[in-house]
Coordinates of C-alpha atoms in Angstrom, one line a residue:
Chain A
M1 CA 34.8 -28.7 -19.6
S2 CA 36.3 -29.7 -16.3
R3 CA 36.1 -26.1 -15.2
E4 CA 32.4 -26.3 -15.7
K5 CA 32.1 -29.5 -13.7
N6 CA 34.0 -27.8 -10.9
K7 CA 31.5 -24.9 -10.9
V8 CA 28.6 -27.4 -10.7
A9 CA 30.3 -29.2 -7.9
I10 CA 30.9 -26.0 -5.9
V11 CA 27.3 -24.9 -6.3
A12 CA 26.1 -28.4 -5.2
L13 CA 28.4 -28.3 -2.2
V14 CA 27.2 -24.9 -1.1
L15 CA 23.6 -26.0 -1.5
L16 CA 24.3 -29.1 0.5
A17 CA 25.9 -27.1 3.2
I18 CA 23.0 -24.8 3.4
V19 CA 20.4 -27.6 3.5
T20 CA 22.3 -29.6 6.1
G21 CA 23.0 -26.5 8.1
C22 CA 19.3 -25.8 8.3
V23 CA 18.4 -29.3 9.2
I24 CA 21.0 -29.6 11.9
G25 CA 20.2 -26.1 13.2
S26 CA 16.5 -26.9 13.6
S27 CA 16.9 -30.4 15.0
E28 CA 19.5 -29.5 17.5
A29 CA 17.6 -29.7 20.8
D30 CA 19.3 -27.7 23.6
T31 CA 17.8 -28.2 27.0
K32 CA 18.2 -24.5 27.8
G33 CA 15.0 -22.5 27.6
V34 CA 12.2 -23.1 25.2
S35 CA 12.8 -24.1 21.6
G36 CA 10.7 -24.0 18.5
T37 CA 9.4 -21.6 15.9
V38 CA 6.4 -19.4 16.3
N39 CA 4.9 -17.5 13.4
I40 CA 3.0 -14.4 14.2
A41 CA 1.2 -12.1 11.8
G42 CA -1.7 -9.6 11.6
S43 CA -2.6 -6.2 13.0
S44 CA -0.2 -3.4 12.2
A45 CA -1.2 -1.6 15.4
L46 CA 0.1 -4.6 17.4
L47 CA 3.1 -5.2 15.3
P48 CA 5.7 -3.0 17.1
L49 CA 4.7 -4.6 20.4
A50 CA 4.9 -8.1 18.9
Q51 CA 8.3 -7.4 17.5
T52 CA 9.9 -6.1 20.7
A53 CA 8.3 -9.0 22.6
A54 CA 9.8 -11.5 20.1
K55 CA 13.2 -10.0 20.5
T56 CA 13.1 -10.2 24.3
F57 CA 11.8 -13.8 24.0
M58 CA 14.5 -14.9 21.6
D59 CA 17.2 -13.3 23.8
K60 CA 16.0 -15.3 26.8
N61 CA 15.4 -18.5 24.7
P62 CA 18.2 -18.6 22.1
D63 CA 16.8 -21.8 20.6
S64 CA 13.5 -20.3 19.7
V65 CA 12.6 -18.4 16.6
I66 CA 9.7 -15.9 16.6
N67 CA 8.8 -14.5 13.1
T68 CA 6.6 -11.4 13.3
N69 CA 4.7 -10.0 10.3
G70 CA 2.1 -7.3 9.7
G71 CA -0.5 -7.7 7.1
G72 CA -3.6 -6.5 8.9
S73 CA -6.1 -7.9 11.3
G74 CA -8.1 -9.7 8.6
Q75 CA -4.9 -11.5 7.4
G76 CA -4.0 -12.4 11.0
L77 CA -7.3 -13.9 11.8
Q78 CA -7.6 -15.8 8.5
Q79 CA -4.1 -17.2 8.6
V80 CA -4.4 -18.4 12.2
S81 CA -7.8 -19.9 11.4
D82 CA -6.2 -21.7 8.4
G83 CA -3.4 -22.9 10.5
T84 CA -0.6 -21.3 8.5
I85 CA 0.6 -19.2 11.4
D86 CA 0.6 -19.9 15.1
I87 CA -0.6 -16.6 16.5
G88 CA -2.9 -14.1 14.7
N89 CA -2.9 -10.5 15.9
S90 CA -6.1 -8.6 15.6
D91 CA -7.6 -5.3 16.8
L92 CA -11.0 -6.8 16.5
L93 CA -12.8 -9.7 17.9
A94 CA -12.6 -12.8 15.6
E95 CA -16.4 -12.9 15.6
E96 CA -16.5 -9.5 13.8
K97 CA -14.5 -10.8 10.8
L98 CA -14.8 -14.6 10.6
D99 CA -17.8 -16.8 10.3
K100 CA -19.1 -18.4 13.5
K101 CA -17.6 -21.8 12.9
S102 CA -14.0 -20.6 12.3
A103 CA -14.2 -18.0 15.1
S104 CA -15.3 -20.5 17.7
K105 CA -12.1 -22.5 17.2
L106 CA -9.9 -19.6 18.1
V107 CA -8.7 -18.8 21.6
D108 CA -8.4 -15.1 22.5
H109 CA -5.5 -13.7 24.5
Q110 CA -6.0 -10.1 25.4
V111 CA -2.3 -9.1 25.5
A112 CA -2.7 -5.3 25.6
I113 CA -5.0 -2.4 25.2
T114 CA -4.7 0.5 22.8
A115 CA -6.1 3.8 23.6
I116 CA -6.9 6.1 20.7
A117 CA -6.5 9.8 21.0
P118 CA -7.8 12.6 18.7
I119 CA -4.9 14.7 17.5
I120 CA -5.2 18.1 16.1
N121 CA -3.3 20.7 14.1
K122 CA -2.1 23.6 16.3
D123 CA -3.8 26.2 14.1
A124 CA -7.2 25.0 15.1
G125 CA -6.8 26.4 18.6
V126 CA -8.9 23.6 20.2
K127 CA -7.7 21.6 23.3
S128 CA -10.9 19.8 24.3
L129 CA -14.1 18.8 22.7
T130 CA -17.3 17.2 24.0
T131 CA -18.4 14.0 22.5
E132 CA -21.2 15.9 20.8
Q133 CA -18.8 18.4 19.2
L134 CA -16.5 15.5 18.1
I135 CA -19.4 13.8 16.4
K136 CA -20.3 17.1 14.7
V137 CA -16.7 17.6 13.5
F138 CA -16.3 14.1 12.1
T139 CA -19.7 13.8 10.5
G140 CA -19.1 17.1 8.7
K141 CA -21.9 19.0 10.5
V142 CA -19.5 21.8 11.5
T143 CA -16.8 22.9 9.0
N144 CA -14.9 25.6 10.9
W145 CA -13.1 25.4 14.2
K146 CA -14.7 28.7 15.4
Q147 CA -18.1 26.8 15.6
V148 CA -16.7 24.7 18.4
G149 CA -14.8 27.4 20.2
G150 CA -11.5 27.5 18.2
N151 CA -9.9 29.8 15.7
D152 CA -11.4 30.9 12.4
C153 CA -9.9 27.9 10.5
Q154 CA -11.4 25.3 8.1
I155 CA -11.7 21.8 9.5
V156 CA -9.9 19.1 7.5
L157 CA -10.6 15.5 8.5
V158 CA -7.9 12.9 8.3
S159 CA -9.0 9.4 8.8
R160 CA -8.0 5.7 8.4
P161 CA -9.3 3.3 5.8
S162 CA -12.7 2.0 6.5
S163 CA -11.4 -1.5 7.2
S164 CA -9.0 -0.2 9.9
G165 CA -9.4 -1.5 13.4
T166 CA -8.3 1.9 14.8
R167 CA -11.1 3.6 12.9
A168 CA -13.7 1.0 14.0
T169 CA -12.7 1.6 17.6
F170 CA -12.7 5.4 17.2
E171 CA -16.1 5.4 15.6
Q172 CA -17.6 3.1 18.1
Y173 CA -16.4 4.8 21.3
A174 CA -15.5 8.4 20.4
L175 CA -18.2 9.0 17.9
K176 CA -20.8 6.7 19.5
K177 CA -21.2 4.6 16.4
H178 CA -21.6 7.5 14.0
A179 CA -19.7 6.9 10.8
S180 CA -17.1 9.5 10.0
Q181 CA -17.6 11.4 6.7
S182 CA -15.6 9.4 4.1
N183 CA -16.2 11.7 1.2
Q184 CA -14.8 14.7 2.9
S185 CA -11.8 13.4 4.7
L186 CA -8.2 12.6 3.7
E187 CA -7.2 9.1 4.4
T188 CA -4.0 7.3 5.1
D189 CA -3.3 3.7 6.1
D190 CA -0.2 4.6 8.1
S191 CA -0.4 6.3 11.5
G192 CA 3.1 7.8 11.1
T193 CA 2.0 9.6 7.9
L194 CA -1.2 10.6 9.6
I195 CA 0.7 12.4 12.3
Q196 CA 2.8 14.1 9.6
M197 CA -0.4 15.3 7.8
I198 CA -1.8 16.7 11.0
Q199 CA 1.4 18.6 11.7
S200 CA 1.4 20.2 8.2
V201 CA -2.2 20.6 7.1
S202 CA -3.8 23.7 8.8
G203 CA -6.9 22.9 10.7
S204 CA -6.7 19.1 10.4
I205 CA -7.9 16.6 12.9
G206 CA -7.3 12.8 13.1
Y207 CA -6.7 10.0 15.5
V208 CA -3.9 7.7 16.4
S209 CA -3.2 5.2 19.1
L210 CA -1.3 6.4 22.1
S211 CA 1.7 4.3 21.2
Y212 CA 2.4 6.7 18.4
L213 CA 2.4 9.7 20.8
T214 CA 5.2 8.6 23.2
G215 CA 7.7 11.1 21.9
D216 CA 7.0 14.7 21.1
P217 CA 4.7 14.4 18.1
Q218 CA 4.3 18.2 17.6
V219 CA 0.5 17.9 17.4
G220 CA -2.2 18.9 19.8
I221 CA -3.8 16.0 21.8
V222 CA -7.5 16.6 22.3
S223 CA -9.3 15.8 25.5
I224 CA -12.7 14.4 25.2
N225 CA -15.3 15.9 27.6
G226 CA -12.3 17.3 29.5
V227 CA -10.7 13.9 30.0
K228 CA -7.1 13.6 28.7
P229 CA -6.3 10.5 26.7
T230 CA -3.8 8.8 29.1
L231 CA -3.4 5.3 30.2
K232 CA -4.3 6.3 33.8
N233 CA -7.7 7.6 32.6
V234 CA -8.2 4.4 30.6
Y235 CA -7.6 2.3 33.6
N236 CA -9.9 4.2 35.8
G237 CA -12.7 4.1 33.2
K238 CA -12.9 7.9 32.5
F239 CA -11.5 7.7 28.9
T240 CA -13.4 5.1 26.9
V241 CA -11.8 5.3 23.5
W242 CA -9.8 2.1 23.6
N243 CA -9.9 -1.5 22.6
Y244 CA -8.3 -4.8 23.4
E245 CA -5.5 -6.1 21.3
H246 CA -5.9 -9.7 20.7
M247 CA -3.5 -12.5 20.0
Y248 CA -5.5 -15.5 18.7
T249 CA -4.3 -19.1 18.7
K250 CA -6.2 -22.0 17.1
G251 CA -7.0 -24.1 20.2
Q252 CA -4.9 -23.7 23.4
P253 CA -1.3 -22.7 22.6
K254 CA 1.5 -25.2 23.1
G255 CA 5.3 -25.1 23.4
A256 CA 7.0 -21.9 22.3
A257 CA 3.8 -20.2 21.5
K258 CA 2.5 -20.8 25.0
A259 CA 5.7 -19.6 26.6
F260 CA 5.6 -16.5 24.4
L261 CA 2.1 -15.6 25.4
Q262 CA 2.9 -16.2 29.0
Q263 CA 5.8 -13.7 28.7
M264 CA 3.4 -11.2 27.0
L265 CA 0.9 -11.5 29.9
S266 CA 3.5 -11.4 32.7
E267 CA 3.5 -8.5 35.1
E268 CA 7.2 -7.9 34.4
Y269 CA 6.6 -7.5 30.7
G270 CA 3.5 -5.3 31.4
K271 CA 5.9 -2.5 32.4
K272 CA 7.5 -2.7 29.0
I273 CA 4.2 -2.7 27.3
E274 CA 3.2 0.5 29.1
A275 CA 6.5 2.1 28.3
M276 CA 5.6 1.6 24.6
G277 CA 2.3 3.4 25.1
Y278 CA 0.0 0.4 25.2
G279 CA -2.1 -0.5 28.2
V280 CA -2.2 -3.7 30.2
A281 CA -5.6 -5.4 30.5
S282 CA -5.0 -6.6 34.0
K283 CA -4.9 -3.0 35.3
L284 CA -8.3 -2.1 34.1
T285 CA -10.7 -1.3 36.9
T286 CA -14.2 -2.8 36.9
A287 CA -15.5 0.6 35.8
A288 CA -13.3 0.6 32.8
K289 CA -14.2 -3.0 31.9
A290 CA -17.9 -2.2 32.2
T291 CA -17.6 0.3 29.3
H292 CA -16.4 -2.5 27.0
T293 CA -18.7 -5.4 27.6
K294 CA -20.2 -6.9 24.5
Chain B
M1 CA 37.3 -32.6 -34.5
D2 CA 34.0 -34.3 -35.0
K3 CA 33.7 -34.9 -31.3
V4 CA 34.2 -31.2 -30.6
V5 CA 31.4 -30.3 -33.0
Q6 CA 29.1 -32.8 -31.5
K7 CA 29.8 -31.5 -28.1
A8 CA 29.2 -28.0 -29.2
I9 CA 25.9 -29.1 -30.7
A10 CA 24.9 -31.0 -27.6
K11 CA 25.7 -27.9 -25.5
D12 CA 23.7 -25.8 -27.8
K13 CA 20.7 -28.1 -27.4
R14 CA 21.0 -28.1 -23.7
W15 CA 21.0 -24.4 -23.4
R16 CA 18.2 -24.1 -25.9
A17 CA 16.2 -26.4 -23.6
V18 CA 17.0 -24.3 -20.6
Y19 CA 15.9 -21.1 -22.3
I20 CA 12.7 -22.7 -23.6
V21 CA 11.8 -24.0 -20.1
C22 CA 12.5 -20.5 -18.7
G23 CA 10.4 -18.8 -21.3
L24 CA 7.5 -21.3 -20.9
L25 CA 7.7 -20.9 -17.1
I26 CA 7.2 -17.1 -17.4
V27 CA 4.4 -17.5 -19.8
A28 CA 2.8 -20.1 -17.6
L29 CA 3.2 -17.8 -14.6
T30 CA 1.6 -14.9 -16.3
L31 CA -1.3 -17.1 -17.4
L32 CA -1.7 -18.6 -14.0
M33 CA -1.8 -15.2 -12.4
G34 CA -4.3 -14.0 -14.9
A35 CA -6.5 -17.1 -14.3
F36 CA -6.2 -16.6 -10.5
L37 CA -7.1 -12.9 -10.7
L38 CA -10.0 -13.8 -13.0
Y39 CA -11.3 -16.4 -10.6
Q40 CA -10.9 -14.3 -7.5
G41 CA -12.1 -11.1 -9.1
S42 CA -15.2 -12.6 -10.6
Q43 CA -16.5 -13.8 -7.2
T44 CA -18.0 -10.3 -6.5
F45 CA -20.3 -10.9 -9.4
L46 CA -20.8 -14.7 -9.2
K47 CA -20.9 -15.3 -5.5
A48 CA -22.0 -12.0 -4.1
H49 CA -24.3 -11.3 -7.1
H50 CA -23.4 -7.7 -7.8
S51 CA -23.8 -6.5 -11.3
V52 CA -20.8 -5.5 -13.4
W53 CA -22.7 -2.2 -14.0
E54 CA -22.9 -1.5 -10.3
F55 CA -19.2 -2.1 -9.9
L56 CA -18.1 0.0 -12.8
F57 CA -20.5 2.9 -12.9
T58 CA -21.9 3.6 -9.5
S59 CA -20.1 5.2 -6.6
D60 CA -21.8 3.8 -3.6
W61 CA -19.0 2.0 -1.8
A62 CA -20.0 0.1 1.4
P63 CA -19.1 -3.6 1.1
L64 CA -19.6 -5.8 4.1
D65 CA -16.4 -7.0 5.8
K66 CA -17.2 -10.5 7.2
T67 CA -16.5 -13.9 5.7
G68 CA -19.5 -15.2 3.8
M69 CA -21.7 -12.1 4.3
F70 CA -22.9 -10.2 1.3
G71 CA -25.4 -7.4 0.6
G72 CA -23.4 -4.2 0.7
K73 CA -22.6 -1.8 -2.0
V74 CA -19.6 -2.2 -4.3
G75 CA -19.7 0.8 -6.6
A76 CA -16.0 1.5 -7.4
A77 CA -16.5 4.3 -9.9
I78 CA -14.6 6.8 -7.7
Y79 CA -11.5 4.6 -7.6
I80 CA -11.7 3.8 -11.4
V81 CA -12.1 7.5 -12.4
G82 CA -9.3 8.4 -9.9
S83 CA -6.9 5.9 -11.5
L84 CA -7.7 7.0 -15.1
E85 CA -7.6 10.7 -14.5
T86 CA -4.3 10.7 -12.6
C87 CA -2.7 8.5 -15.2
L88 CA -3.9 10.4 -18.2
L89 CA -3.1 13.7 -16.7
G90 CA 0.4 12.4 -15.7
L91 CA 0.9 11.3 -19.2
L92 CA -0.2 14.6 -20.6
I93 CA 2.2 16.5 -18.3
C94 CA 5.0 14.1 -19.1
L95 CA 4.8 13.6 -22.8
P96 CA 6.0 17.0 -24.1
F97 CA 9.0 16.8 -21.7
A98 CA 9.8 13.2 -22.5
I99 CA 9.6 13.6 -26.3
G100 CA 11.5 17.0 -26.1
S101 CA 14.3 15.4 -24.1
A102 CA 14.4 12.4 -26.4
V103 CA 14.8 14.7 -29.4
F104 CA 17.4 16.7 -27.5
M105 CA 19.6 13.8 -26.6
T106 CA 19.5 12.1 -30.0
E107 CA 19.0 14.9 -32.6
I108 CA 20.0 18.2 -31.1
S109 CA 22.9 17.4 -28.9
P110 CA 23.9 13.7 -29.2
K111 CA 27.2 14.2 -27.3
I112 CA 25.7 15.7 -24.1
G113 CA 22.8 13.3 -24.6
E114 CA 24.8 10.1 -24.6
K115 CA 27.4 11.1 -22.1
F116 CA 25.3 12.9 -19.5
F117 CA 21.6 13.1 -20.2
R118 CA 20.8 9.4 -20.9
P119 CA 22.7 8.0 -17.9
A120 CA 21.1 10.7 -15.7
T121 CA 17.7 9.7 -16.9
E122 CA 18.3 6.1 -16.5
I123 CA 19.2 6.5 -12.9
Y124 CA 15.7 7.9 -12.3
V125 CA 14.2 4.6 -13.5
S126 CA 15.8 2.7 -10.6
I127 CA 14.7 5.1 -7.9
P128 CA 12.2 3.3 -5.6
S129 CA 8.6 4.7 -5.8
V130 CA 8.5 5.4 -2.1
V131 CA 11.2 8.1 -2.7
Y132 CA 8.9 9.7 -5.3
G133 CA 6.1 9.5 -2.8
W134 CA 8.1 11.0 0.0
F135 CA 9.2 13.8 -2.3
G136 CA 5.6 14.4 -3.2
L137 CA 4.4 14.4 0.4
T138 CA 7.1 16.6 1.8
K139 CA 7.8 19.0 -1.1
L140 CA 5.1 18.9 -3.8
V141 CA 2.1 18.9 -1.5
P142 CA 3.3 21.8 0.6
I143 CA 4.1 23.8 -2.5
I144 CA 0.6 23.2 -3.9
R145 CA -0.8 24.0 -0.4
N146 CA 1.1 27.3 -0.1
T147 CA 0.5 28.4 -3.7
F148 CA -3.2 27.7 -4.2
H149 CA -4.4 27.3 -0.6
P150 CA -6.8 24.5 -1.5
K151 CA -9.3 23.3 1.1
M152 CA -7.8 19.8 1.7
G153 CA -4.3 20.9 2.2
G154 CA -2.7 20.2 -1.1
F155 CA -3.4 16.5 -1.4
S156 CA -4.8 16.4 -4.8
V157 CA -5.2 15.0 -8.3
L158 CA -2.6 17.5 -9.4
A159 CA 0.0 16.3 -6.9
A160 CA -0.6 12.7 -7.9
S161 CA -0.4 13.5 -11.6
I162 CA 2.9 15.4 -11.2
V163 CA 4.4 12.5 -9.2
L164 CA 3.3 10.0 -11.8
A165 CA 4.6 12.3 -14.6
I166 CA 8.1 12.4 -13.0
M167 CA 8.0 8.6 -12.4
I168 CA 7.2 7.7 -16.0
F169 CA 9.4 10.4 -17.6
P170 CA 12.6 8.3 -17.7
T171 CA 10.8 5.2 -19.2
I172 CA 9.2 7.2 -22.0
T173 CA 12.3 9.3 -22.6
T174 CA 14.7 6.4 -23.0
V175 CA 12.4 4.2 -25.1
A176 CA 11.6 7.2 -27.3
A177 CA 15.2 8.1 -27.7
D178 CA 16.0 4.6 -28.8
A179 CA 13.2 4.7 -31.3
I180 CA 14.4 8.0 -32.7
K181 CA 18.0 6.7 -32.9
S182 CA 16.9 3.7 -34.9
V183 CA 15.4 5.9 -37.6
P184 CA 17.7 5.3 -40.6
N185 CA 20.0 8.2 -41.3
S186 CA 19.0 8.0 -45.0
Y187 CA 15.6 9.4 -44.0
R188 CA 17.3 12.5 -42.5
E189 CA 19.7 12.9 -45.4
G190 CA 16.8 12.6 -47.9
A191 CA 14.8 15.2 -46.1
Y192 CA 17.8 17.6 -45.8
G193 CA 18.5 16.9 -49.5
L194 CA 15.0 18.2 -50.3
G195 CA 15.8 21.4 -48.5
A196 CA 14.0 20.7 -45.2
T197 CA 15.0 22.7 -42.1
R198 CA 16.2 20.8 -39.0
W199 CA 12.9 21.5 -37.3
Q200 CA 11.0 20.1 -40.3
V201 CA 13.2 17.0 -40.4
I202 CA 12.6 16.3 -36.7
G203 CA 8.9 17.1 -36.8
K204 CA 7.8 15.7 -40.1
V205 CA 10.2 12.9 -40.8
V206 CA 12.0 11.6 -37.7
L207 CA 9.2 11.7 -35.1
P208 CA 6.6 10.1 -37.4
A209 CA 9.1 7.4 -38.4
A210 CA 9.8 6.7 -34.7
S211 CA 6.1 6.9 -33.6
G212 CA 5.8 3.2 -33.1
G213 CA 8.7 3.1 -30.7
I214 CA 7.5 6.2 -28.9
L215 CA 4.1 4.6 -28.4
T216 CA 5.7 1.6 -26.9
G217 CA 7.4 3.9 -24.4
V218 CA 4.0 5.5 -23.7
V219 CA 2.6 2.0 -23.0
L220 CA 5.4 1.1 -20.7
G221 CA 5.0 4.5 -18.9
L222 CA 1.2 4.1 -18.6
A223 CA 1.6 0.5 -17.3
R224 CA 3.9 1.8 -14.6
A225 CA 1.6 4.7 -13.8
I226 CA -1.6 2.7 -13.5
G227 CA 0.0 0.1 -11.3
E228 CA 1.8 2.6 -9.0
A229 CA 0.3 2.4 -5.5
L230 CA 2.7 3.8 -3.0
A231 CA 3.7 7.1 -4.4
V232 CA 0.2 8.0 -5.5
A233 CA -1.3 6.9 -2.2
M234 CA 1.0 9.3 -0.3
V235 CA -0.2 12.4 -2.2
I236 CA -3.7 11.8 -3.5
G237 CA -5.4 12.2 -0.2
K238 CA -7.5 9.0 -0.6
T239 CA -10.8 10.8 -0.1
R240 CA -13.7 8.7 -1.2
S241 CA -15.3 11.2 -3.6
F242 CA -14.9 12.3 -7.2
A243 CA -12.4 15.1 -7.6
T244 CA -14.2 18.4 -8.2
S245 CA -11.1 20.1 -9.4
L246 CA -7.4 19.5 -10.0
L247 CA -6.8 20.6 -6.5
S248 CA -9.2 18.4 -4.7
P249 CA -8.3 15.0 -3.4
T250 CA -9.8 11.7 -4.6
S251 CA -8.8 8.0 -4.4
N252 CA -7.6 5.4 -6.9
L253 CA -7.7 1.7 -7.4
T254 CA -4.2 0.9 -6.3
S255 CA -4.2 2.9 -3.1
A256 CA -7.6 1.5 -2.1
I257 CA -6.4 -2.1 -2.6
A258 CA -3.2 -1.4 -0.7
A259 CA -5.0 0.3 2.2
D260 CA -7.6 -2.3 2.7
M261 CA -6.4 -5.7 1.5
G262 CA -4.7 -6.8 4.7
N263 CA -7.5 -5.6 7.0
T264 CA -10.4 -7.2 5.3
A265 CA -11.7 -10.6 6.1
Q266 CA -10.8 -13.1 3.4
G267 CA -13.8 -14.3 1.4
G268 CA -15.8 -11.3 2.6
E269 CA -17.6 -9.0 0.3
Y270 CA -15.0 -6.2 0.9
N271 CA -12.1 -8.5 0.1
L272 CA -13.8 -9.9 -3.1
A273 CA -14.5 -6.3 -4.3
L274 CA -10.8 -5.5 -3.9
W275 CA -10.0 -8.6 -5.9
S276 CA -12.3 -7.3 -8.6
M277 CA -10.5 -4.0 -8.6
A278 CA -7.2 -5.9 -9.0
L279 CA -8.7 -7.8 -11.9
L280 CA -9.9 -4.5 -13.4
L281 CA -6.4 -3.1 -13.2
F282 CA -5.1 -6.2 -15.0
I283 CA -7.7 -5.8 -17.7
I284 CA -7.0 -2.1 -18.1
S285 CA -3.2 -2.8 -18.6
I286 CA -3.9 -5.6 -21.1
V287 CA -6.3 -3.4 -23.1
L288 CA -3.9 -0.5 -23.1
I289 CA -1.1 -2.7 -24.3
V290 CA -3.1 -4.3 -27.0
L291 CA -4.6 -1.0 -28.1
I292 CA -1.3 0.8 -28.4
H293 CA 0.4 -2.1 -30.1
K294 CA -2.3 -2.0 -32.7
L295 CA -1.8 1.7 -33.1
G296 CA 1.9 1.3 -33.4
N297 CA 1.5 -1.4 -36.1
G298 CA -1.0 0.6 -38.0
K299 CA 1.4 3.5 -38.2
K300 CA 4.3 1.3 -39.3
E301 CA 2.4 -0.2 -42.2
K302 CA 1.9 3.3 -43.7

């Protein structure tokens, strides 16, 4: 009997220790750096960037905690609008997903830009396509690469789910608002898997953001109208298939969230963003910005 | 002495209360989840005013993705057919192997069966589904691609069915083996006494006697198959069209939900339609379970 009581006592003590540990940990206010917790969730395209930024921020401000989560742009916008998270990541403008009233309460921070490049299996033998050819390929009007100057090889489309922000951007800027053929294309919700599919399926074509192509991805990168998808071409306005990555806050950010966003938008951190394959909004020339006005 | 007994009874009662609370909690949780799914899933029909007919039997899928905006198309037939055909085909591929293995490890070679075969099969149950998916993506799909040279590169109904068959194989095998084992030995002795061969004993006496348990295994297997998202999503191709052959890609309920749930706006038509698909999955599993339970009971009464 007494043994049982001992057990209960030990469990109670451990629980007590955990609880008090948490309370003390969170209430301990150190004057060094910024303290506080910031919860971030949303876009999976923006997640790698948010994660690295969170780590850098926490290294500099040991008393802060930044939690980063994926979940998709829809989740990010919804949760920040509900107030369950502090920063909601999204590939799309809040106005495109939420109703007007909720969207108007959110403040947009354009932390980065993502360029999207068509990638192609090497069997296709195509290095560059015109916008017109690209539209024909993705709408299923041509079915063999030889029809657009490549090898005699069937075209296999690989695309992202219809709710994906990457797909929305690609269709808007690369396909000039033509919807890609859903009933003839393979689909994957993961850019890593998509690259693997392009590597292995003969004659396949798809699209991923540049941040996935920083290593040697073993796939062909297609130029559009002779313009290579690079950050340089995005900045000078020649390559137009890109979008802003948004971090939304409900109202103006405060405390740790504010400091975190300031770090994201700083020039110093911009270099890191570019090293990861994303672009920095402040480097866009007027010509580039002009292609993306609403 | 009396005190000890009283203490023991008190302890007994205490633990009984704990178990009852735990049991009720699980029941309540299941009911709550069912109620939640029912509420969320029915919004497509109540709030967005789509007909159940459109959802189940048409294949025009273009729901609008903005909070509070309705008027798109929510025909989910492609996903529904995709789920059903891959599961049934997977079951069809799996069943002969599963029952064969169960018979082997209980009737034919119980020693190897108990020492080696059963533990080996049970390990398979605990392998995470992403591993099956990865195997399918890196080995199975290329094999199909290089053997049949299908147009869409091997992502196909066939690949999904084979992956599912492998995934549900251990579940069905172990449950079936237990069922066969629990057939009383007197049945076998009686049959042998009448001059039946081993094959006749297994086929005409043991398997029919164990059919209730085997069907339970089938339900468990089907339930795992119909709810499996990741492994199937990796090999099915997720093309939004009906499969024209075993080698062509299609999509299914789980992979569509998994792919789009996070990206869609909550309360939007797209999101609601996905909830309806989740509700449908829930209903399908319940119907399956009830149906086969009934079948099993009917067999037993004979």
